[in-house]
Short mmCIF file of C-alpha atoms and ligand atoms in Angstrom, two decimals:
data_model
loop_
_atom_site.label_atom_id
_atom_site.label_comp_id
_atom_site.label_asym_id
_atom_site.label_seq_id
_atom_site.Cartn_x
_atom_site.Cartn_y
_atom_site.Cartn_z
CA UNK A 935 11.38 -27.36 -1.97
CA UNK A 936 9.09 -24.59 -3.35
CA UNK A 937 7.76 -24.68 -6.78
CA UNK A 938 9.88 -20.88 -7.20
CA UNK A 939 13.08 -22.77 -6.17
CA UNK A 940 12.09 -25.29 -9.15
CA UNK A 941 11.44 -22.41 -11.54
CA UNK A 942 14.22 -20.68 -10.41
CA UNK A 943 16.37 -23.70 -11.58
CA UNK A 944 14.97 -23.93 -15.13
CA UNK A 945 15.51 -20.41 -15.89
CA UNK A 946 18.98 -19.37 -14.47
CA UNK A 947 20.06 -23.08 -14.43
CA UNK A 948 21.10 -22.87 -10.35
CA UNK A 949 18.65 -23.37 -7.12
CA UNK A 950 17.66 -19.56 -5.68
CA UNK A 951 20.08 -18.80 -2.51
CA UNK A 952 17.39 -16.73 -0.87
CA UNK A 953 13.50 -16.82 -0.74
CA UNK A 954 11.66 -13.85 0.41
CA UNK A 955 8.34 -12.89 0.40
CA UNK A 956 5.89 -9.32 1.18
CA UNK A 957 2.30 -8.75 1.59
CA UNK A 958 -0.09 -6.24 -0.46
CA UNK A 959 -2.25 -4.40 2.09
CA UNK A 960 -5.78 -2.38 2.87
CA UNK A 961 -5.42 0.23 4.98
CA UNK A 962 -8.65 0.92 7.63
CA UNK A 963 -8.15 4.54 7.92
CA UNK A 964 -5.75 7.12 7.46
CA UNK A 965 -5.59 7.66 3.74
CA UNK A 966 -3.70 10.31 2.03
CA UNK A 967 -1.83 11.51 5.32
CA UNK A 968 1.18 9.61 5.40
CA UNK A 969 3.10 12.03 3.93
CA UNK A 970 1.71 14.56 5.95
CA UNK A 971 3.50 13.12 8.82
CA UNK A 972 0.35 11.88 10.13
CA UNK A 973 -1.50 8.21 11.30
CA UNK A 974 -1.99 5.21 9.81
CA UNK A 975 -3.95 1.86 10.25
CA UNK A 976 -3.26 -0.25 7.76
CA UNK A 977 -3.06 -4.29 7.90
CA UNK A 978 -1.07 -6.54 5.54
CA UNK A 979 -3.20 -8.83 3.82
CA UNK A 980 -3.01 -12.43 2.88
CA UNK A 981 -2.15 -11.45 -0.88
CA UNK A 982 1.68 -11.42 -1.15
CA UNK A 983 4.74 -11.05 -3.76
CA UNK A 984 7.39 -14.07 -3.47
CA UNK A 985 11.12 -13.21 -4.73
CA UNK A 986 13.84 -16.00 -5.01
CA UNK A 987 17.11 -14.48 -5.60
CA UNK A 988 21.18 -15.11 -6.27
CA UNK A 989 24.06 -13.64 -6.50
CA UNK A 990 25.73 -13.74 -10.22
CA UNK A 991 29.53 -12.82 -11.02
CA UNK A 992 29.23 -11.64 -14.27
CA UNK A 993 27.98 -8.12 -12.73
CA UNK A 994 24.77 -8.35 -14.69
CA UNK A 995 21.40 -8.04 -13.02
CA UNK A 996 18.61 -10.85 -14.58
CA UNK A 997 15.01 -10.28 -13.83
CA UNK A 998 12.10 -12.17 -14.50
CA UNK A 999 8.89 -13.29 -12.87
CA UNK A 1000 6.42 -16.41 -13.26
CA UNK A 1001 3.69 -14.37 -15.07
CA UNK A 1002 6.35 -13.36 -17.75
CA UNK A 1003 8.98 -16.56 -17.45
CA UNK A 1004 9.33 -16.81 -21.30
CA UNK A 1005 11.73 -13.44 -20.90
CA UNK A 1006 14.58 -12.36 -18.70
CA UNK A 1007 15.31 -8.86 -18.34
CA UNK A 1008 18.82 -7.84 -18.26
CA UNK A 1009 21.27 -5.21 -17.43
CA UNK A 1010 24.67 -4.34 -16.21
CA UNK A 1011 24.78 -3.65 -12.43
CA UNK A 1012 26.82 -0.43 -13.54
CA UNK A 1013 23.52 0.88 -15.31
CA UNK A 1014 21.31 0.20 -12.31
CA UNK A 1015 20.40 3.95 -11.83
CA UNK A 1016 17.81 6.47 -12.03
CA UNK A 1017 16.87 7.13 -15.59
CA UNK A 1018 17.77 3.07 -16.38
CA UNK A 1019 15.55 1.01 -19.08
CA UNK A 1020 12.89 -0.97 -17.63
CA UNK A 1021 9.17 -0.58 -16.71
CA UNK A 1022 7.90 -3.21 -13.92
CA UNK A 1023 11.46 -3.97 -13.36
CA UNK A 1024 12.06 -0.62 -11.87
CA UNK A 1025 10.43 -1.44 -8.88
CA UNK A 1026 13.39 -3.95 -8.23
CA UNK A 1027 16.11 -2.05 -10.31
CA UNK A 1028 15.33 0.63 -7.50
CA UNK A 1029 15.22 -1.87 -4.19
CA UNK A 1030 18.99 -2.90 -5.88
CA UNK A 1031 20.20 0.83 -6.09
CA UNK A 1032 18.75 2.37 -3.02
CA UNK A 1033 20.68 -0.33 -1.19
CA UNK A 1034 23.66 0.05 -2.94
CA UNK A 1035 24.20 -3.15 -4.27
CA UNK A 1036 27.56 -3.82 -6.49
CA UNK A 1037 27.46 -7.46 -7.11
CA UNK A 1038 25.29 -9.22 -10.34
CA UNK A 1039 21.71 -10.51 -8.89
CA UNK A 1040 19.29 -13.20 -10.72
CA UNK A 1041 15.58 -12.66 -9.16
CA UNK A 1042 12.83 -14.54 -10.48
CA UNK A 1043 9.34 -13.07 -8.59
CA UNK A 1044 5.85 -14.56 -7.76
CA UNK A 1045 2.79 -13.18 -6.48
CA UNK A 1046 -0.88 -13.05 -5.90
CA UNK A 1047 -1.58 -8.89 -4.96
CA UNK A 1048 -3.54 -7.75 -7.80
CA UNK A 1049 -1.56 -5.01 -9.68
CA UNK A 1050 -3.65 -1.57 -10.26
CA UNK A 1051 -6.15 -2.49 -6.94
CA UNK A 1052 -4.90 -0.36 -4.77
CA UNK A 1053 -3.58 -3.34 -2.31
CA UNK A 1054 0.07 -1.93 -2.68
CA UNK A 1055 1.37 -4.72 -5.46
CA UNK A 1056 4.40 -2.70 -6.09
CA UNK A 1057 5.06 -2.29 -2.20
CA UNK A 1058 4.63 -6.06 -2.05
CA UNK A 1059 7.47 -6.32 -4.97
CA UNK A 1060 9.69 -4.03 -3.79
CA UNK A 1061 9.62 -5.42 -0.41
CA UNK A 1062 10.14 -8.84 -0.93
CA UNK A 1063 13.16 -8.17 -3.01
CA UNK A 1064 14.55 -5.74 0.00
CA UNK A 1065 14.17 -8.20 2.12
CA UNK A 1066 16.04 -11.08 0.35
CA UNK A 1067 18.97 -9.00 -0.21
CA UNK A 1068 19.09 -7.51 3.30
CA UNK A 1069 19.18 -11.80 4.19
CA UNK A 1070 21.16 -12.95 1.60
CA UNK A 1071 23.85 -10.30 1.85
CA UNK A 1072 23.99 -9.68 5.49
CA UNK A 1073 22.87 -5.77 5.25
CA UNK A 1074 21.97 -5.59 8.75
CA UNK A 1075 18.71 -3.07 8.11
CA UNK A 1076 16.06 -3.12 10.70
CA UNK A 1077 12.66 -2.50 9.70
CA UNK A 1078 12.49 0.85 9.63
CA UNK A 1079 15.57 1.53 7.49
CA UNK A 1080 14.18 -1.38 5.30
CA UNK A 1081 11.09 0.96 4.63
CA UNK A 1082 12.72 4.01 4.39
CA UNK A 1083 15.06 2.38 1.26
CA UNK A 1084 12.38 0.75 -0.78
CA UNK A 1085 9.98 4.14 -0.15
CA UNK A 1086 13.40 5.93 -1.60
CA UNK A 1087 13.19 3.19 -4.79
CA UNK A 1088 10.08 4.40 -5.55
CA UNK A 1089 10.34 7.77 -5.17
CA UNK A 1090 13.74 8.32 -6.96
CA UNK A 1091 14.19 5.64 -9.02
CA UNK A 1092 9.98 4.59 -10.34
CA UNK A 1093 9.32 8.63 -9.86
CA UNK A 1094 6.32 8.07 -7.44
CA UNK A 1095 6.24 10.71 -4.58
CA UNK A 1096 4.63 8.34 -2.15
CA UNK A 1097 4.69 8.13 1.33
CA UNK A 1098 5.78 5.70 3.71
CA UNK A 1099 2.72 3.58 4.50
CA UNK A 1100 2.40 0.63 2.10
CA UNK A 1101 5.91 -0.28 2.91
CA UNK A 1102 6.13 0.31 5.82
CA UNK A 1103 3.01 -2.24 6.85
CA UNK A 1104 4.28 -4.65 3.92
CA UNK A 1105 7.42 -4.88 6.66
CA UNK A 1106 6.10 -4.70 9.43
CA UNK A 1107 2.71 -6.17 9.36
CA UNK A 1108 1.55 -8.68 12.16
CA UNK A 1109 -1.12 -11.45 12.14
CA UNK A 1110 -4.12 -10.55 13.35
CA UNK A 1111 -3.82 -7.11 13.72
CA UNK A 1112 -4.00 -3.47 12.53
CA UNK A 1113 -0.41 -1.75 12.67
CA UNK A 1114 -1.05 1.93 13.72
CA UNK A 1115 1.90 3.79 12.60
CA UNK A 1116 3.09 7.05 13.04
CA UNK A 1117 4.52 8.40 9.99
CA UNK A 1118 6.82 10.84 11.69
CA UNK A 1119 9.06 8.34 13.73
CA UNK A 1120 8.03 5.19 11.97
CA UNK A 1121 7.14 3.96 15.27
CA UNK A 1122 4.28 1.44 15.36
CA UNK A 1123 1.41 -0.22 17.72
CA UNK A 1124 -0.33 -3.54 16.83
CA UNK A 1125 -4.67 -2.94 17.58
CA UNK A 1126 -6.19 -5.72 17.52
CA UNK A 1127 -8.08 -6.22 14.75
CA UNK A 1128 -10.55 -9.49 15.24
CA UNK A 1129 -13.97 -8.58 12.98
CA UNK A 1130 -14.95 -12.34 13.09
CA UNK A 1131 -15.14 -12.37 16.40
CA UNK A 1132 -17.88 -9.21 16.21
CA UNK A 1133 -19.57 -11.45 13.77
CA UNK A 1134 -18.39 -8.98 10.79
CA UNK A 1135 -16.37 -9.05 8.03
CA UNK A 1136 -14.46 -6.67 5.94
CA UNK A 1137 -15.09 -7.37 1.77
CA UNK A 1138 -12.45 -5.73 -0.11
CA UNK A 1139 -13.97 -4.59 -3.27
CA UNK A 1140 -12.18 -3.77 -6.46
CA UNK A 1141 -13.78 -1.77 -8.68
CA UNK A 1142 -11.25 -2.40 -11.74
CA UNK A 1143 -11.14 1.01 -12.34
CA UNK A 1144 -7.41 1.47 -12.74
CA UNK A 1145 -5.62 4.46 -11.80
CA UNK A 1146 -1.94 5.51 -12.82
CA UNK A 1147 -0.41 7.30 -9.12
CA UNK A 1148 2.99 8.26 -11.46
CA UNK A 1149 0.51 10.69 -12.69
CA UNK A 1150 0.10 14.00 -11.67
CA UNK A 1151 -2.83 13.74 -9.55
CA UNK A 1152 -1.39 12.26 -6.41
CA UNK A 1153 1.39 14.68 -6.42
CA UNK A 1154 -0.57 17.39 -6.70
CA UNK A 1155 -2.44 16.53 -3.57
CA UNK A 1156 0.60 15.92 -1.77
CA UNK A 1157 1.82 19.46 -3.29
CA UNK A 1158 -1.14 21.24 -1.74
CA UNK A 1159 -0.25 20.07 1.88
CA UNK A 1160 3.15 21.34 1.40
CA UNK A 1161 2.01 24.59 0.25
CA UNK A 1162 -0.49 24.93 2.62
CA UNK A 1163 1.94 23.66 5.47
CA UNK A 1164 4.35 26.33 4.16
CA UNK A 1165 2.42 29.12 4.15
CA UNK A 1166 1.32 28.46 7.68
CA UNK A 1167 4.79 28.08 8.87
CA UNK A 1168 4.39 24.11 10.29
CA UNK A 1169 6.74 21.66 8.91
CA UNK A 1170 3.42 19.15 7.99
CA UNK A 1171 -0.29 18.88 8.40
CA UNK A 1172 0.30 16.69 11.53
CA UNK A 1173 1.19 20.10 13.45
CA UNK A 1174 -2.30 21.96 12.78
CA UNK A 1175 -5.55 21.53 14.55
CA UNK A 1176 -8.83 22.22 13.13
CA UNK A 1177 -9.04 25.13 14.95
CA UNK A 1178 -5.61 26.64 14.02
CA UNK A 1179 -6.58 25.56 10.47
CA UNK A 1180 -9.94 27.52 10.29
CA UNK A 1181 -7.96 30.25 12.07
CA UNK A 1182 -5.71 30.85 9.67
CA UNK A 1183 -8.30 29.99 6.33
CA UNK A 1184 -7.82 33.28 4.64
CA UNK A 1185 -4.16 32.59 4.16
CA UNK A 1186 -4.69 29.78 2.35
CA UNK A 1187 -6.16 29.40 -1.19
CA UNK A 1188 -9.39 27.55 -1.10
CA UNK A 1189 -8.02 24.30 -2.45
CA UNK A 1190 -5.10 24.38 0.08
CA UNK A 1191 -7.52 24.97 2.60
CA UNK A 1192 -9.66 21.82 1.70
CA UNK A 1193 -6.70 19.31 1.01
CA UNK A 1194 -5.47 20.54 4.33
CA UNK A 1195 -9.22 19.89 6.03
CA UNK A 1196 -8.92 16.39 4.92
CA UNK A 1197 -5.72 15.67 6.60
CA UNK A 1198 -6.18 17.50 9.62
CA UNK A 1199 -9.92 15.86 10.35
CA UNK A 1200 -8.68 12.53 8.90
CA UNK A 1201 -5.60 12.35 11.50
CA UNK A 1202 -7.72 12.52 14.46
CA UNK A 1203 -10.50 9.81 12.96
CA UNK A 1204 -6.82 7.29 12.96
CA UNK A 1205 -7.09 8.03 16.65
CA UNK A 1206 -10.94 7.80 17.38
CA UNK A 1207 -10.79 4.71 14.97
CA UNK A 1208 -7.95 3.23 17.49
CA UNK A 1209 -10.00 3.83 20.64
CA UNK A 1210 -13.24 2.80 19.40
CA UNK A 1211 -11.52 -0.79 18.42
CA UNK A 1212 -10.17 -1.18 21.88
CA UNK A 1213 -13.10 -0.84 22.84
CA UNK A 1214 -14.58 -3.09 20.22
CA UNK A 1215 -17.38 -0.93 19.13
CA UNK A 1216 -17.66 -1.42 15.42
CA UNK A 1217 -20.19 0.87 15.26
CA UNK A 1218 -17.97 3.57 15.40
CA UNK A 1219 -15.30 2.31 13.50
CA UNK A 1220 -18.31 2.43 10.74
CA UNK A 1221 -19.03 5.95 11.54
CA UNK A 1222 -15.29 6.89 11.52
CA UNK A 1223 -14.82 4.89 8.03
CA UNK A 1224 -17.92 7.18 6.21
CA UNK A 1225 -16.60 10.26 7.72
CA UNK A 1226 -13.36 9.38 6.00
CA UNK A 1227 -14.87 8.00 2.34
CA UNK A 1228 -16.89 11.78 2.26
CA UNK A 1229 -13.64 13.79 3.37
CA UNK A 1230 -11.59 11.68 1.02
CA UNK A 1231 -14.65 12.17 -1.96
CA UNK A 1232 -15.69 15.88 -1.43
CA UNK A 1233 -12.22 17.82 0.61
CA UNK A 1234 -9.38 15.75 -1.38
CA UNK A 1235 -10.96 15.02 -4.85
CA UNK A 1236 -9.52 11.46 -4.70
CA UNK A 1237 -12.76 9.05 -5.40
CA UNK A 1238 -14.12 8.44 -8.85
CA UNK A 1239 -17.61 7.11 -9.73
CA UNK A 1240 -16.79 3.53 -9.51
CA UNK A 1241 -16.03 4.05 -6.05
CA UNK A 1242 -18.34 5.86 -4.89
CA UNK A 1243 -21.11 3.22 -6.25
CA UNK A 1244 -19.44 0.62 -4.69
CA UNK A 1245 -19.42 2.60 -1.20
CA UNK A 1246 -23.28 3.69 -1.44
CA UNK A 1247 -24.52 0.45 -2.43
CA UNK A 1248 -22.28 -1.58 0.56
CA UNK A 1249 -24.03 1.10 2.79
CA UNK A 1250 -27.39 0.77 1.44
CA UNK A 1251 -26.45 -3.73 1.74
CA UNK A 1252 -26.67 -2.82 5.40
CA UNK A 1253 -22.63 -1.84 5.87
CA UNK A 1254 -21.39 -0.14 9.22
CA UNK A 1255 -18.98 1.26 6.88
CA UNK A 1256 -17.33 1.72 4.01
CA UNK A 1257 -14.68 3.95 1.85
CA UNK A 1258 -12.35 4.25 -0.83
CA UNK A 1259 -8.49 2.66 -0.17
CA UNK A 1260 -5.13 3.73 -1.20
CA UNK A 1261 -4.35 6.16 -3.75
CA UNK A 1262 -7.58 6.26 -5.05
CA UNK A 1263 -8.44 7.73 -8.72
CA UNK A 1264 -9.87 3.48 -9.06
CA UNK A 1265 -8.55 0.87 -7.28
CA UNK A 1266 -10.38 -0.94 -4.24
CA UNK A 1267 -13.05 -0.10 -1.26
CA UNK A 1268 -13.79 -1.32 1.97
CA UNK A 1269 -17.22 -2.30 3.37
CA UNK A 1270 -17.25 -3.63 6.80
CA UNK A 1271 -20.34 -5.88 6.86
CA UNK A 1272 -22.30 -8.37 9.38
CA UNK A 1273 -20.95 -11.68 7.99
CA UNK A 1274 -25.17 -12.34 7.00
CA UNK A 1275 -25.12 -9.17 4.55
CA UNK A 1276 -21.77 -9.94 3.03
CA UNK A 1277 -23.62 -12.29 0.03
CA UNK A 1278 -26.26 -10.08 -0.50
CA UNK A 1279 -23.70 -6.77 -0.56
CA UNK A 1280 -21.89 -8.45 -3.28
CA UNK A 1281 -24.48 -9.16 -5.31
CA UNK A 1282 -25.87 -5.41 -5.13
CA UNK A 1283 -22.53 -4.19 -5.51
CA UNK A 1284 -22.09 -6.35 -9.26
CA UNK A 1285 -25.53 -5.70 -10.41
CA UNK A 1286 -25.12 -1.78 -9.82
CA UNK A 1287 -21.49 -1.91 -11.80
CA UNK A 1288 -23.42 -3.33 -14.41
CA UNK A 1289 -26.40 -0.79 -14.99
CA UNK A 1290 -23.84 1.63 -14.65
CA UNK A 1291 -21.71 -0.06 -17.26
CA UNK A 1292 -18.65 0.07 -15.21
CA UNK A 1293 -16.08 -3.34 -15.46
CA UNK A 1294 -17.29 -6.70 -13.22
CA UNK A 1295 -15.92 -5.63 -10.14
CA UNK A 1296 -13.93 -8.39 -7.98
CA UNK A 1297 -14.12 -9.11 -4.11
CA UNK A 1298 -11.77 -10.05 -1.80
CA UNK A 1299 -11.45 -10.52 2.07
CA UNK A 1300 -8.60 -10.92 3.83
CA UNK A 1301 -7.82 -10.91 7.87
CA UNK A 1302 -4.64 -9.07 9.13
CA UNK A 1303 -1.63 -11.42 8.16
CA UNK A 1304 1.99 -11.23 8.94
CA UNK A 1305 4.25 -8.87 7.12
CA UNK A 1306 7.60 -9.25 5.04
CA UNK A 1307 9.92 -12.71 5.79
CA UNK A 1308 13.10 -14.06 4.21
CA UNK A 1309 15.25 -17.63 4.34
CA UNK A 1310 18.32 -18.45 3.06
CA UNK A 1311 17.83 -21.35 1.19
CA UNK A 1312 19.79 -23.87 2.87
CA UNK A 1313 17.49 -23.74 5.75
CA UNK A 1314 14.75 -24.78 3.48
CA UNK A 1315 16.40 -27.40 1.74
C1 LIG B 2250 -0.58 5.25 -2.05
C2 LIG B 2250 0.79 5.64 -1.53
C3 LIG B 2250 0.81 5.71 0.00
C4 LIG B 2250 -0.34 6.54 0.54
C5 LIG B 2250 -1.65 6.12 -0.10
C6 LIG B 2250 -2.78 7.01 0.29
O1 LIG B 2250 -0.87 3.93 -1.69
O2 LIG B 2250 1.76 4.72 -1.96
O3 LIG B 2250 2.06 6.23 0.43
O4 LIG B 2250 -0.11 7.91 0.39
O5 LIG B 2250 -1.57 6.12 -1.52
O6 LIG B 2250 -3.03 6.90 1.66
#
């Protein structure tokens, strides 16, 4: 039995009746559009949350995870609502409400996705909880429903106006590939994602700058779209083309019109990106994965200096490509490298933090690995 069913035991002094797990993720391209109804390529990586969960009958809800086991949160089911006590319990306290869940839970979690990278850590928790309980209480949710409720969690119940992306691919991931995903429908298409095979590799560079998306500066980027979306009577930047949106420029303020830029030009390099893979010329994907860093650094006013080091010196190491991830504000880049440069790239990358004075920043690589999974316990027993 796993060492989280042992843990499990010691704490709450009964074996787990479900263990779940979710992955963190990068995503290749299509940053800051999900909510814009647009594309996305992300990938789950290897990194993932593990939850083991049970049902209690004294209607309170116990919390507590292996990097904190000395304490166990605690509080009435009957409290589990917007507004409730907690801080990196909300994550869960939301998965439990936006399901509707009644009954006492103890959840002890486990995991590996470094928190404040921008690899989705809190996707990765909330998923892996959401995906025990849909198992161990016969919910019946499919994926997309599965999404849709955590993405509610963390929107209502954390307060973070993100889109659907992180858990959407933390669900839905698959081995080996990219999962392009259209944000409108949910609907999804696994691209092959096989960089070894090209003789590359992608590094996954965290900078250690951390940034805080519960402040205002993601929401405010998100609030531009809508405006501008508004005032050009489309229900989301998905609808526009470049050439509507330079038509119709002078109704727009000037920071509408560059937030909107960025999501319009970064929609259609999701679907260059796609075709160029299938036709496995990384070359382009490089191309396509600049164009997005400088839209991302210069039109949406997401990158910060730590990132933008670490994406001029992987280019200057000889990278095809290479951008900022996620949120931004901090957090991790992408450098897609010929597996010779990767050494040297790191070392360029460390020794430029440093005469910067910016933290030691950490790498990573991971290929595409499977998304979210869940067993009852007397399977694994
Ligand atoms: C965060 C959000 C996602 C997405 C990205 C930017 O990770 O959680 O919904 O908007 O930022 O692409």
């Amino acid at each position: 039995m796993s060492s989280i069913s042992h843990e499990f035991q010691t704490l709450f002094g009964h074996f787990p009746e479900v263990i779940s797990e979710a992955p963190g993720r990068v995503n290749l391209i299509g940053e800051h559009i999900d909510y814009s109804e647009g594309f996305v390529l992300p990938f789950a990586i290897a990194n993932r949350t593990h939850a083991a969960i049970s049902r209690s009958s004294d209607g309170l809800v116990r919390i507590s995870s292996h990097q904190r086991r000395n304490s166990i949160f605690s509080i009435a089911i009957s409290d589990v609502k917007p507004g409730s006590k907690g801080e990196w319990e909300k994550y869960i306290l939301g998965v439990i409400w936006s399901l509707g869940i009644t009954e006492g839970l103890n959840i002890l979690v486990d995991g590996n996705v470094p928190a404040g990278a921008g690899l989705s850590s809190s996707a990765a928790l909330e998923c892996a909880v959401a995906v025990g309980l849909n198992t161990l209480l016969n919910l019946g949710l499919d994926d997309k429903e599965l999404a849709r409720a955590t993405q509610k969690a963390e929107n209502e119940y954390v307060g973070m106006p993100c889109g659907i992306m992180d858990q959407s691919v933390s669900i839905m991931g698959k081995a080996g590939s990219a999962l392009l995903l259209d944000c409108r429908d949910l609907s999804t298409e696994s691209i092959p994602f096989s960089v070894s095979d090209a003789g590359l590799e992608l590094l996954i560079i965290d900078t250690q700058a951390h940034h805080a998306l519960v402040d205002g500066g993601y929401a405010e980027r998100r609030a531009a779209c809508e405006s501008a979306a508004a005032k050009l009577g489309v229900k989301s930047m998905r609808e526009l083309t470049m050439d509507q949106l330079i038509a119709a420029k002078e109704k727009l303020i000037p920071v509408e019109f560059i937030r909107a830029r960025h999501a319009v030009s970064e929609i259609a390099r999701v679907l260059s990106t796609v075709d160029a893979l299938k036709r496995g010329d990384f070359t382009e994907v490089g191309k396509l994965i600049n164009q997005s860093h400088i839209s991302l650094r210069d039109d949406y006013a997401v990158s910060c200096p730590e990132l933008d080091v670490a994406v001029d010196v992987a280019l200057s190491a000889g990278a095809l490509g290479s951008r900022m991830v996620g949120g931004g504000f901090g957090g991790s880049a992408i450098a897609l490298l010929r597996v010779e440069d990767v050494d040297a790239a790191r070392t360029a990358i460390s020794k430029s933090f440093e005469a910067h004075g910016f933290k030691k920043p950490r790498f990573f690589t991971s290929l595409p690995s499977a998304g979210a999974s869940a067993s009852l316990t007397t399977k694994l027993q």
